[in-house]
Short mmCIF file of C-alpha atoms in Angstrom, two decimals:
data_model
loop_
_atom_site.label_atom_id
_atom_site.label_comp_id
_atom_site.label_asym_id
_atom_site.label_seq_id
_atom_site.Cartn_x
_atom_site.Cartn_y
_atom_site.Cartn_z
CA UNK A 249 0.00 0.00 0.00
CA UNK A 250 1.30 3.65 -1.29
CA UNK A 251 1.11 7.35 -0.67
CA UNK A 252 2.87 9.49 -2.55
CA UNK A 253 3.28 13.56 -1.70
CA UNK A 254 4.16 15.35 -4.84
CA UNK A 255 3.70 18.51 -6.37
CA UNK A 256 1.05 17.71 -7.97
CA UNK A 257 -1.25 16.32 -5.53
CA UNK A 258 -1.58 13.39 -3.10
CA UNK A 259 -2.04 9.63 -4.67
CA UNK A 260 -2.26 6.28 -2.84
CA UNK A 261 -4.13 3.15 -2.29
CA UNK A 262 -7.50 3.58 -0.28
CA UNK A 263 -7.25 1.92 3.24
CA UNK A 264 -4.31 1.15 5.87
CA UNK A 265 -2.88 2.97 8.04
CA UNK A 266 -2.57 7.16 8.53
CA UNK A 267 0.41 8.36 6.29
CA UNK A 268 1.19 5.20 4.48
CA UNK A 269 -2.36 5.14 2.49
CA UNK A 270 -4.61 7.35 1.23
CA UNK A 271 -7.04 7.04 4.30
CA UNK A 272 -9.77 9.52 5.00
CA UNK A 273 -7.27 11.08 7.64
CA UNK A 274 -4.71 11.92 4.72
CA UNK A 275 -7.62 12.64 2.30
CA UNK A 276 -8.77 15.59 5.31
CA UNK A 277 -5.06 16.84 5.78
CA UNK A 278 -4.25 17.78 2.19
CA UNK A 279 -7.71 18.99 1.26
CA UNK A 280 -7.30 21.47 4.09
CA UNK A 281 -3.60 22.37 3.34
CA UNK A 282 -4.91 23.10 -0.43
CA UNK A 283 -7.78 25.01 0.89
CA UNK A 284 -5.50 26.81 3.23
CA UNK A 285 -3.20 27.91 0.47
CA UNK A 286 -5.95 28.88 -1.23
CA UNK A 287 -7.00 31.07 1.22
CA UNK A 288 -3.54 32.51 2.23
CA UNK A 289 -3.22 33.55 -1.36
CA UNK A 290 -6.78 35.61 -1.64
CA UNK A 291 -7.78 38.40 -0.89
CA UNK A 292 -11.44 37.87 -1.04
CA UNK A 293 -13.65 37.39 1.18
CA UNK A 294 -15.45 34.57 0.11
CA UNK A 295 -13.39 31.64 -2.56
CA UNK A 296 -14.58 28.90 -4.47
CA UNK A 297 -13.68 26.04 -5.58
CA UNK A 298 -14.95 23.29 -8.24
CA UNK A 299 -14.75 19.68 -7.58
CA UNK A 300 -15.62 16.69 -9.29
CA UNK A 301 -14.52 13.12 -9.72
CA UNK A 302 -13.93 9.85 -11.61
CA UNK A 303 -16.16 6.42 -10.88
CA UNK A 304 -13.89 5.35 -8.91
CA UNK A 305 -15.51 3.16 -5.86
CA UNK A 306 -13.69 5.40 -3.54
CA UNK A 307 -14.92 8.14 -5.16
CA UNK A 308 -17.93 9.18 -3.29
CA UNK A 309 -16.23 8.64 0.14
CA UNK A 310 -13.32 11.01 -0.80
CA UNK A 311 -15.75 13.78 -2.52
CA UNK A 312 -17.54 13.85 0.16
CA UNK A 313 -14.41 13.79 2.90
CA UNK A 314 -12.79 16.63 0.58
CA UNK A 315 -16.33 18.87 -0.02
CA UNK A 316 -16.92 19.03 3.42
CA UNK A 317 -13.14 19.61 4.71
CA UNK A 318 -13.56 22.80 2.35
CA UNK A 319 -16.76 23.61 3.87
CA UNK A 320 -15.30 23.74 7.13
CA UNK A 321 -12.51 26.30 5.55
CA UNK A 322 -15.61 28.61 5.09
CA UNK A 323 -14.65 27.99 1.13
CA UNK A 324 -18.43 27.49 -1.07
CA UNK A 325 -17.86 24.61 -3.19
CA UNK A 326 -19.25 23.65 -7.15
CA UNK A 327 -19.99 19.90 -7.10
CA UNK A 328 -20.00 18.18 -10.36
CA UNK A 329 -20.00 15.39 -9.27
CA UNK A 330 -19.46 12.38 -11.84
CA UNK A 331 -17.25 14.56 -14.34
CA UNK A 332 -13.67 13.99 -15.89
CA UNK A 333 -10.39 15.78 -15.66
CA UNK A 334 -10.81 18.45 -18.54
CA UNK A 335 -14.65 18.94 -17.75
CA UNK A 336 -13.52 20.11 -13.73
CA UNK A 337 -10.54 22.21 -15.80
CA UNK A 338 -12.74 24.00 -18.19
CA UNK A 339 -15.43 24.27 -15.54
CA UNK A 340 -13.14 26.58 -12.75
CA UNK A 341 -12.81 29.40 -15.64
CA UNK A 342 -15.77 28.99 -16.15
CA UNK A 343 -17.70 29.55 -12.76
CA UNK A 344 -15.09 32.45 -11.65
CA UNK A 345 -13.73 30.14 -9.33
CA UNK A 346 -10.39 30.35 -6.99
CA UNK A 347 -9.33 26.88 -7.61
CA UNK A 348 -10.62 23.42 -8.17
CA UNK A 349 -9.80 19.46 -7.44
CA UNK A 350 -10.21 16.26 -9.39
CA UNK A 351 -10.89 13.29 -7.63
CA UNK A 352 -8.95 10.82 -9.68
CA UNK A 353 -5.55 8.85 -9.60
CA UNK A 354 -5.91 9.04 -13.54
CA UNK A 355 -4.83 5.48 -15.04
CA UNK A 356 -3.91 3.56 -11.53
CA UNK A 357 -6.17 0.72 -10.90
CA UNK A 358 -9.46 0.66 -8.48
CA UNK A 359 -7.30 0.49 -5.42
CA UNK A 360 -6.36 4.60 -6.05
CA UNK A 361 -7.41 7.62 -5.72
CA UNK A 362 -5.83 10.89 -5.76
CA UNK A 363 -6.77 14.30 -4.95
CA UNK A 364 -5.30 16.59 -8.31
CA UNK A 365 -5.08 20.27 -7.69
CA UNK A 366 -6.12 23.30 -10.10
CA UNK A 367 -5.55 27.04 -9.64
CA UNK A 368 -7.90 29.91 -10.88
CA UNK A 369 -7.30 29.32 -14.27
CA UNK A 370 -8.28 25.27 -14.63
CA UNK A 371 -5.01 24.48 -14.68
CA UNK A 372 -2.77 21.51 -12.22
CA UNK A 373 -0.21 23.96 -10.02
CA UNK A 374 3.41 25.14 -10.32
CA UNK A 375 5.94 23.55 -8.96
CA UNK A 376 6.82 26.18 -6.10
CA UNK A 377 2.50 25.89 -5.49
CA UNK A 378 3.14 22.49 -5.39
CA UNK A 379 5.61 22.70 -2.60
CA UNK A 380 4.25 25.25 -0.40
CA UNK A 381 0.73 22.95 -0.02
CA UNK A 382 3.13 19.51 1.04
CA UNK A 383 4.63 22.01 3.88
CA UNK A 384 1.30 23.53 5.12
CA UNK A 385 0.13 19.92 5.17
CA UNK A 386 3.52 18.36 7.15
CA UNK A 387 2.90 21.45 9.79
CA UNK A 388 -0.94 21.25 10.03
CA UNK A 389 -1.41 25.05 10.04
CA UNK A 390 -5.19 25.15 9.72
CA UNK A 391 -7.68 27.66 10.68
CA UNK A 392 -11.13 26.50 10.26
CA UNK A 393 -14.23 28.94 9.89
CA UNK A 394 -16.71 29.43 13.04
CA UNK A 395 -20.20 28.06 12.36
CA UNK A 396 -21.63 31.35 10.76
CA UNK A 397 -18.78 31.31 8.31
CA UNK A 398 -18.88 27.53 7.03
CA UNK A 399 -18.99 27.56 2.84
CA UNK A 400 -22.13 26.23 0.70
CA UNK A 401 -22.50 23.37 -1.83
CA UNK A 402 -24.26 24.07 -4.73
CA UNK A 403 -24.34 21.21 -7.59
CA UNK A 404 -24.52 21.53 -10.84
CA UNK A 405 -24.33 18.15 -13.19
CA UNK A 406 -24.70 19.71 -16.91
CA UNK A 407 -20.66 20.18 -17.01
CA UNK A 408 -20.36 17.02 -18.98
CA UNK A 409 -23.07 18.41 -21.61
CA UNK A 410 -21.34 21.96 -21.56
CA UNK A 411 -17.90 20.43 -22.04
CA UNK A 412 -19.20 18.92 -24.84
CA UNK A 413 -20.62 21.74 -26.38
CA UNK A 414 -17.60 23.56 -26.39
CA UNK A 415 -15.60 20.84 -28.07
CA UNK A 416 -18.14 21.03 -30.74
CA UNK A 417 -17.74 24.47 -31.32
CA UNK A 418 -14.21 24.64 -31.69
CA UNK A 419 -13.22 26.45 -35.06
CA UNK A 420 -11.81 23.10 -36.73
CA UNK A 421 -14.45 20.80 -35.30
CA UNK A 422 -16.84 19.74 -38.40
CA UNK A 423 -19.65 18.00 -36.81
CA UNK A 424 -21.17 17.91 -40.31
CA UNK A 425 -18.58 16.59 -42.32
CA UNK A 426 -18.16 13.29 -39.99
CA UNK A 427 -22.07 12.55 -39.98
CA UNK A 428 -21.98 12.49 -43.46
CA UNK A 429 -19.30 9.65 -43.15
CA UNK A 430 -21.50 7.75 -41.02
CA UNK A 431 -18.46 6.21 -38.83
CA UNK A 432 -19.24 2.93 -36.46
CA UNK A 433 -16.91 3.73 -33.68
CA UNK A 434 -16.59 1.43 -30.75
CA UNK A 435 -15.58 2.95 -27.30
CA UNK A 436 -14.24 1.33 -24.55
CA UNK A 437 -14.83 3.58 -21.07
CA UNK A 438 -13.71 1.61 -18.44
CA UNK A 439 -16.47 1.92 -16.56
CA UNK A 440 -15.50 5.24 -15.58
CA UNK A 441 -16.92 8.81 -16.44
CA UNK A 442 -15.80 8.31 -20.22
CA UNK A 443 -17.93 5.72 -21.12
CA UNK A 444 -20.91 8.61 -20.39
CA UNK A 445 -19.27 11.72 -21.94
CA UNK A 446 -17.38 10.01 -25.29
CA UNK A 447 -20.59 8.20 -26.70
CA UNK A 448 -22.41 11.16 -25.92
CA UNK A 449 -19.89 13.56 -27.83
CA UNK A 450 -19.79 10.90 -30.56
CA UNK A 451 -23.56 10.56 -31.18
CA UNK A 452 -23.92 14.68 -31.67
CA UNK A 453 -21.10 14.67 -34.67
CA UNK A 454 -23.54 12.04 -35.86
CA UNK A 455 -21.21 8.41 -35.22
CA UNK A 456 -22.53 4.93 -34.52
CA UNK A 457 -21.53 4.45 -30.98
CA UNK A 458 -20.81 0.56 -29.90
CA UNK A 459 -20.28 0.59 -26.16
CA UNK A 460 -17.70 -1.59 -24.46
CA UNK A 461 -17.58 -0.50 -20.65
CA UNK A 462 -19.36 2.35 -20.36
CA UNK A 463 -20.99 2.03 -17.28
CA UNK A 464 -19.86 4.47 -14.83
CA UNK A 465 -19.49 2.00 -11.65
CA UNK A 466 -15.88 1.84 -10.98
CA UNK A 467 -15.65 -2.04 -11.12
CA UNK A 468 -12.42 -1.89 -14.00
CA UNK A 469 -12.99 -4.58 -16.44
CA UNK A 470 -9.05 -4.25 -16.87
CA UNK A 471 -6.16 -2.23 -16.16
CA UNK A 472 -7.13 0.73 -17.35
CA UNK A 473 -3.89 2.33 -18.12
CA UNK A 474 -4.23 2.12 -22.21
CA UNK A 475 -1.88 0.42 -23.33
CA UNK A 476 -1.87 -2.88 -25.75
CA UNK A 477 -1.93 -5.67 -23.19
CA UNK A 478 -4.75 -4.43 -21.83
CA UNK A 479 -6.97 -3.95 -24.42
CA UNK A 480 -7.46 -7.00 -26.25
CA UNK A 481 -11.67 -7.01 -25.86
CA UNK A 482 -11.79 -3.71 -28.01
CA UNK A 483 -9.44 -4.72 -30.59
CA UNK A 484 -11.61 -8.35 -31.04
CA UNK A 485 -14.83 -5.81 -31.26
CA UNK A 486 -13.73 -3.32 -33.52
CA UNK A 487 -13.28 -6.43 -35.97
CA UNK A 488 -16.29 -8.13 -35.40
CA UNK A 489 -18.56 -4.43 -35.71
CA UNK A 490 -16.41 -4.21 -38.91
CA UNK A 491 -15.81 -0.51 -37.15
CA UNK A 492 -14.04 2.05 -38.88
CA UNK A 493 -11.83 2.20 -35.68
CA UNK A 494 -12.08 1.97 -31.47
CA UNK A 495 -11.56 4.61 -28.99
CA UNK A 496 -9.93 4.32 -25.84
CA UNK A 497 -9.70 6.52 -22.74
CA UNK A 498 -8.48 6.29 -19.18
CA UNK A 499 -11.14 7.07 -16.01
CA UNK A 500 -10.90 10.30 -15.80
CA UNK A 501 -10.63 11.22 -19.78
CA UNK A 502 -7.27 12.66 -20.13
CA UNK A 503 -5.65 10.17 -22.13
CA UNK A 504 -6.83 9.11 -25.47
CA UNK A 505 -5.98 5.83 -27.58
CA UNK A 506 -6.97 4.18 -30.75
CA UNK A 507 -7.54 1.57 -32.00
CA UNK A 508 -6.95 1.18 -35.94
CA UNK A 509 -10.20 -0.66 -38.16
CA UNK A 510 -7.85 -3.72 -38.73
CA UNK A 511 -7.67 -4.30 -34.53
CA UNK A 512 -4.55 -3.08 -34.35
CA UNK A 513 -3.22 -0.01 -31.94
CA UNK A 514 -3.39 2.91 -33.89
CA UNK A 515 -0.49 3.65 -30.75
CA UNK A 516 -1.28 6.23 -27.96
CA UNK A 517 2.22 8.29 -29.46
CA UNK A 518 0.02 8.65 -32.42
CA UNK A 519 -2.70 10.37 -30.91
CA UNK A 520 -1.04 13.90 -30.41
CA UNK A 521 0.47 13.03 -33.99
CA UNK A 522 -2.75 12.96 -35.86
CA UNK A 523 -4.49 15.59 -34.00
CA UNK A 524 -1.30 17.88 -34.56
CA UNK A 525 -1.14 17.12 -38.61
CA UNK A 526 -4.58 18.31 -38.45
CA UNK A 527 -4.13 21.63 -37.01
CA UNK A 528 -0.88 22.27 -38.32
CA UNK A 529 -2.26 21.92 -42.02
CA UNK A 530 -4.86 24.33 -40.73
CA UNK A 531 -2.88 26.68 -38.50
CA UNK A 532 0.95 26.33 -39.20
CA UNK A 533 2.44 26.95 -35.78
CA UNK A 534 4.69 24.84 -32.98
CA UNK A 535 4.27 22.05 -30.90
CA UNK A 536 5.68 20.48 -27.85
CA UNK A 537 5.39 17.30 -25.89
CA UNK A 538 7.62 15.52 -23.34
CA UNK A 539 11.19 14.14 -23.36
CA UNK A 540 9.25 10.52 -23.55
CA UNK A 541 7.03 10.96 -26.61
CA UNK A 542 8.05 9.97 -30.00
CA UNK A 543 9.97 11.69 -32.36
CA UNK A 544 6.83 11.65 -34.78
CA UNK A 545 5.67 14.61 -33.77
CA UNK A 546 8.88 16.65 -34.53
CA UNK A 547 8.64 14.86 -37.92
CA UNK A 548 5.34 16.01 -38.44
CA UNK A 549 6.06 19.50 -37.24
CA UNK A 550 9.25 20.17 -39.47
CA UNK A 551 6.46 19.25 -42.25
CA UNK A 552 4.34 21.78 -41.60
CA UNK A 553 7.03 23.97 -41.65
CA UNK A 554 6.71 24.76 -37.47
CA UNK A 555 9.36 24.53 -34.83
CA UNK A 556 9.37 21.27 -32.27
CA UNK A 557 10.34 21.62 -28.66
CA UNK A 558 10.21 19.08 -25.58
CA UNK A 559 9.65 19.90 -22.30
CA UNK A 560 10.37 18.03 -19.17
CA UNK A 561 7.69 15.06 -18.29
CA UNK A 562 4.27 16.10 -16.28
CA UNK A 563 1.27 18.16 -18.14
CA UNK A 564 2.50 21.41 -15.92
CA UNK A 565 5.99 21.18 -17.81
CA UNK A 566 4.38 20.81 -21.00
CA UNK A 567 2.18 23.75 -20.37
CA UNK A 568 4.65 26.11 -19.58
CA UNK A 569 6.99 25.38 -22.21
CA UNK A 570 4.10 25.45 -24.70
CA UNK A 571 3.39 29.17 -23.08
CA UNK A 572 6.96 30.07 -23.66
CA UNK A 573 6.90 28.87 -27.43
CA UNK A 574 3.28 29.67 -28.50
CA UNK A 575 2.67 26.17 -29.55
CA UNK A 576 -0.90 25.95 -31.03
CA UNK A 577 -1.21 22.06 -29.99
CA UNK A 578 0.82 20.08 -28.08
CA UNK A 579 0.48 17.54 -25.44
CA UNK A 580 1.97 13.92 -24.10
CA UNK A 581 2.72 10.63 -26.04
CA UNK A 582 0.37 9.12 -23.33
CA UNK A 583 -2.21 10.11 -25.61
CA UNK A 584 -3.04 13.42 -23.92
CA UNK A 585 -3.45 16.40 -26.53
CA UNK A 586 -3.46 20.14 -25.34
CA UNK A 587 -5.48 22.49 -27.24
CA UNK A 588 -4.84 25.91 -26.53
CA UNK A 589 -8.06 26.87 -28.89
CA UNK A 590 -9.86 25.24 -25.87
CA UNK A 591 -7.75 25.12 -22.98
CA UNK A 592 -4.39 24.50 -21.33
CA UNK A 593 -5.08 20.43 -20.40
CA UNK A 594 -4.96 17.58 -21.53
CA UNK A 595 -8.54 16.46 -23.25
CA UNK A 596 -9.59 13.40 -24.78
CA UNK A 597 -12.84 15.14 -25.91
CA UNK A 598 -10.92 17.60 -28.08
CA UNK A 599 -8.57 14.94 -29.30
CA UNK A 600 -11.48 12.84 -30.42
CA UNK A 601 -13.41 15.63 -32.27
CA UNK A 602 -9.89 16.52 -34.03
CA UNK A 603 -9.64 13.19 -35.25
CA UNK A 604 -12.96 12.48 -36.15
CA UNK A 605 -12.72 15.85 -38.19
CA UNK A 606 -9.43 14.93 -40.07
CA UNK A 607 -10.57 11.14 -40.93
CA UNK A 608 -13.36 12.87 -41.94
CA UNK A 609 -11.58 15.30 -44.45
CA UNK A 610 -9.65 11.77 -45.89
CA UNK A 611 -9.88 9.36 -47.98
CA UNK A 612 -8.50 6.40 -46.06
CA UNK A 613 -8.87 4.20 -43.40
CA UNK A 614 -7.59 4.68 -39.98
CA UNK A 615 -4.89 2.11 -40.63
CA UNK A 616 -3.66 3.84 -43.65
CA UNK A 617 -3.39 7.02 -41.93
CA UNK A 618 -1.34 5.28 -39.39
CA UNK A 619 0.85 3.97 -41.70
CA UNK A 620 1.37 7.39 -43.69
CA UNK A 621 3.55 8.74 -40.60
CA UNK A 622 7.24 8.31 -39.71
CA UNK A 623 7.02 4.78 -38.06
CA UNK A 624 8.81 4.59 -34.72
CA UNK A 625 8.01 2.03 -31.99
CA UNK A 626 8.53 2.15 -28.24
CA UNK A 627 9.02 -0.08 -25.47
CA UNK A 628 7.67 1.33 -22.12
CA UNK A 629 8.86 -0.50 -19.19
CA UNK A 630 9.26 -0.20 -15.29
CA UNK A 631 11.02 -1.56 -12.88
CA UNK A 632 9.67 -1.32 -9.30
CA UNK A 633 11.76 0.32 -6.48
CA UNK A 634 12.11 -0.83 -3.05
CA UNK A 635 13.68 1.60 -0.04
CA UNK A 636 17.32 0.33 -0.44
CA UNK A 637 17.32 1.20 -4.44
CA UNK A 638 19.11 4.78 -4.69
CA UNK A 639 17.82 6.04 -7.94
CA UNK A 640 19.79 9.00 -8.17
CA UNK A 641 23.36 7.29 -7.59
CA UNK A 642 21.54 4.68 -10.55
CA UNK A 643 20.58 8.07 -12.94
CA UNK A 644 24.49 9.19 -12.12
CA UNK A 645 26.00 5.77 -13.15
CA UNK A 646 23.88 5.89 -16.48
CA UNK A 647 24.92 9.29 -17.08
CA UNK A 648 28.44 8.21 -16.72
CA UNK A 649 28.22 5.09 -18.59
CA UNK A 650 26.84 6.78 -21.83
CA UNK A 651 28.18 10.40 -21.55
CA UNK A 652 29.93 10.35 -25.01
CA UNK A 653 26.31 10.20 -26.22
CA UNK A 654 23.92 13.22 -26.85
CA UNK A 655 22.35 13.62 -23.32
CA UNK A 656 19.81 15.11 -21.33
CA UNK A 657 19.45 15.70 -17.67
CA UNK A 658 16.72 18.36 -17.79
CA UNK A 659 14.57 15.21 -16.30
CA UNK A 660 16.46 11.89 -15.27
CA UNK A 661 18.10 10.95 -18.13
CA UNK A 662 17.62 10.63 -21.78
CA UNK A 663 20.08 9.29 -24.17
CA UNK A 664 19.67 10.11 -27.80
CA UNK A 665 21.56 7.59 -30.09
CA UNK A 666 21.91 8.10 -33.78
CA UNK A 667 18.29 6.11 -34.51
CA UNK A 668 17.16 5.48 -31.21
CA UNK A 669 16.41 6.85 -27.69
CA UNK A 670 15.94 5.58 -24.13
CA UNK A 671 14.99 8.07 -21.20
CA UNK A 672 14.91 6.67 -17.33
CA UNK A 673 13.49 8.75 -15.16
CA UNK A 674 11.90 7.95 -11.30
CA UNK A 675 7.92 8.43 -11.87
CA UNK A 676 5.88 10.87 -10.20
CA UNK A 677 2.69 9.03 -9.32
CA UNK A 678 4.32 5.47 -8.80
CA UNK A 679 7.14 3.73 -6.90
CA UNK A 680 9.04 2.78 -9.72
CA UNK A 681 11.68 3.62 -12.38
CA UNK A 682 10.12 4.44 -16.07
CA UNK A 683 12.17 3.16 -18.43
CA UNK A 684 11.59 4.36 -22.06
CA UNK A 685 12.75 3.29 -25.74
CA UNK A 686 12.09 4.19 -29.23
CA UNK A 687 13.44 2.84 -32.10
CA UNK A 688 12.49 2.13 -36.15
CA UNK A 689 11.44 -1.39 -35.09
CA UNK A 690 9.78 -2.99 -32.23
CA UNK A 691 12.82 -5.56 -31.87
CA UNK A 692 15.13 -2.56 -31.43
CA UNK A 693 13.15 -0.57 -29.17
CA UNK A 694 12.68 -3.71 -27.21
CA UNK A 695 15.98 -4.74 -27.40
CA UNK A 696 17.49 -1.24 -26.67
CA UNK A 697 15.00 -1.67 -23.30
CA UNK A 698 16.09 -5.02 -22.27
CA UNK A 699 20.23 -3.84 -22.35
CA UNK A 700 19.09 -0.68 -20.22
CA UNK A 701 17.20 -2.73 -17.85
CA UNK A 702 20.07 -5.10 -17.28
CA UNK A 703 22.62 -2.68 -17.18
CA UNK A 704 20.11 -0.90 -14.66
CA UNK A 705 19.79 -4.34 -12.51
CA UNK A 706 23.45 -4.44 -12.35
CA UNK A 707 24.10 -1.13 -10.72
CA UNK A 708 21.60 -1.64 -8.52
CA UNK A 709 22.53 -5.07 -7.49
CA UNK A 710 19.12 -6.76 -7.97
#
């Protein structure tokens, strides 16, 4: 059982003991810290904040442990209740709020849950924001409001149907021009808020929607971190619908995968690829995604004539950097796109409406389209840490190792070889080391992967 403190938030496994889990002790502490933050940085009399969650099992127990910790701040709260990542982000703009929190641990399995943190503008925390709620939490400095002062609840559930909305009136969102394709699409929600908001989205632009896990119970039919291994029930349907392709997301709907009309993965790096050739050939501009996505993009990007840039991994880092360089799209090779046109997170509503428009605007299949891009293939791996594994003496070693090769430290390490790449860096919402490749070929991506992981094991002593 696991908590882990970061910057962005508080994550663990539900039950245990005080400070080892998330228990509804921990869940009080840090919703009071972030409340308390909130507070020490307003000047108003009165804040807000907008909450909502995943369908997580835990869910209601935490939104209701968090609501009322905020209520005892004298802070008025928005409940959305069921809702997804980028609906709570667009949502705190929205309703003039002072902040907001999803209740989510995002791909982790139904053990999890997590509380993510927003400021005024919908979007996760800096860094230094980051830092300054972990210390108000480890000293407990609370002040809680008298009983004339205590905040208000009001709900509001049509978020999901306004989120929507706004997708579909994006500038280069056709809602038109994919009905009159008449697409069979088959979505796979995990039984989480996504399998209520994507065939919903999909059935106003007009698409046959075949539902695989869409109801919103929190009982995960399988991991639901997207990736290939887990996903073999969608790629069997999409075959047997004869679908023109499958979409994936994770609980709380900000990661987006496909699956191509031949079963195949269309590949979560791919996501942010298509979307971006899209936009670009609309609105030439730059892009950025993390040190771990595929060099696709930058392909794609030096096509359209715009300038590539990666940031350092986590959607915050992204942001910034995509600030800095007026990127017009960007995102993570976890198949989260950003969409500045609608906001600064990562949105697998947006992402599906880009696609849908662009397949839309061709004449191909979804597994041609995949195959028109620079092919690369990655291996992503792991390799779980225990206390006695120093990670940073193991990142120093690797460093050393390969240093005649073009390397980064900006976040663990990445090594850039001629044709290939492997970054190893400690992850931020789980005890282990990620441990990335990407090469022309599977074999060579999972080759490259295997040497790293054995030179890794080595070092280490394991």
């Amino acid at each position: 059982m696991t908590l882990i403190k970061s910057i962005s938030g508080i994550r663990g496994t539900i039950g245990g003991e005080v400070g080892d889990n998330l228990t509804p002790v921990d869940a009080v502490k840090f919703a009071s810290a972030y409340g308390t933050f909130l507070k020490q940085n307003n000047t108003k009399e009165r804040l807000k904040v907008v909450i909502g969650r995943d369908a997580r099992i835990s869910g209601p127990m935490i939104h209701n442990l968090v609501m009322n910790t905020l209520l005892g701040l004298g802070i008025d709260i928005i409940d959305l209740g069921l809702s997804t990542t980028p609906t709570v982000e667009i949502a705190v703009p929205l309703e003039n709020a002072d902040g907001g929190i999803i209740l989510t641990a995002s791909h982790n399995p139904k053990q999890w849950n997590a509380l993510k943190l927003l400021n005024a503008k919908g979007e996760f925390l800096s860094g230094k924001e980051g830092e300054l709620i972990l210390e108000i939490a480890e000293s407990e400095a609370f002040d809680f409001a008298d009983v004339d002062s205590l905040g208000e609840i009001t709900s509001n559930d049509a978020y999901m149907d306004i989120h929507i909305d706004e997708v579909l009136n994006l500038p280069l969102v056709d809602a038109e021009a994919v009905a009159k394709r008449k697409f069979k699409v088959v979505v796979d929600g995990v039984n989480s808020s996504g399998g209520v908001i994507i065939p919903k989205l999909l059935e106003l632009m007009g698409v046959e929607c075949v539902k695989l896990y869409c109801e919103p119970n929190g009982q995960f039919p399988h991991n639901p971190e997207p990736l290939k291994e887990h996903l073999g029930d969608i790629c069997k349907l999409v075959l047997e619908e004869k679908a023109d392709f499958g979409i994936v997301v994770d609980p709380d709907v900000d990661r987006l995968a496909f699956i191509s009309n031949d079963g195949e993965m269309f590949g979560e790096e791919y996501t942010l690829v298509a979307c971006a050739d899209y936009v670009l050939s609309k609105t030439p501009g730059n892009t950025v995604s993390n040190m771990s996505s595929s060099r696709a993009l930058r392909d794609i990007t030096n096509k359209h004539n715009g300038k590539y840039q990666a940031s350092a991994v986590g959607e915050v880092n992204v942001v910034t950097l995509m600030k800095e360089t007026n990127a017009i799209i960007g995102g993570e090779g976890n198949g989260g796109i950003i969409y500045p046109e609608s906001h600064y997170g990562r949105d697998s509503l947006v992402g599906v409406a880009l696609f849908l428009t662009h397949l839309a605007s061709l004449d191909c299949t979804v597994a041609e389209l995949r195959a028109s891009y620079p092919q690369y293939y990655m291996s992503k791996n792991k390799i779980e840490l225990t206390p006695q594994i120093d990670v940073d003496a193991i990142l120093d070693a690797m460093t050393e190792k390969y240093k005649n090769e073009d390397i980064s430290t900006v976040d663990g390490v990445k090594i850039d070889f001629a044709s290939e790449w492997v970054h190893l860096r400690k992850s931020n919402t789980e005890p282990i080391i990620r441990i990335y490749t990407e090469a022309p070929t599977q074999e060579d991506a999972d080759v490259l992967a295997f040497r790293i992981i054995e030179e890794i094991k080595a070092i280490a002593g394991i």
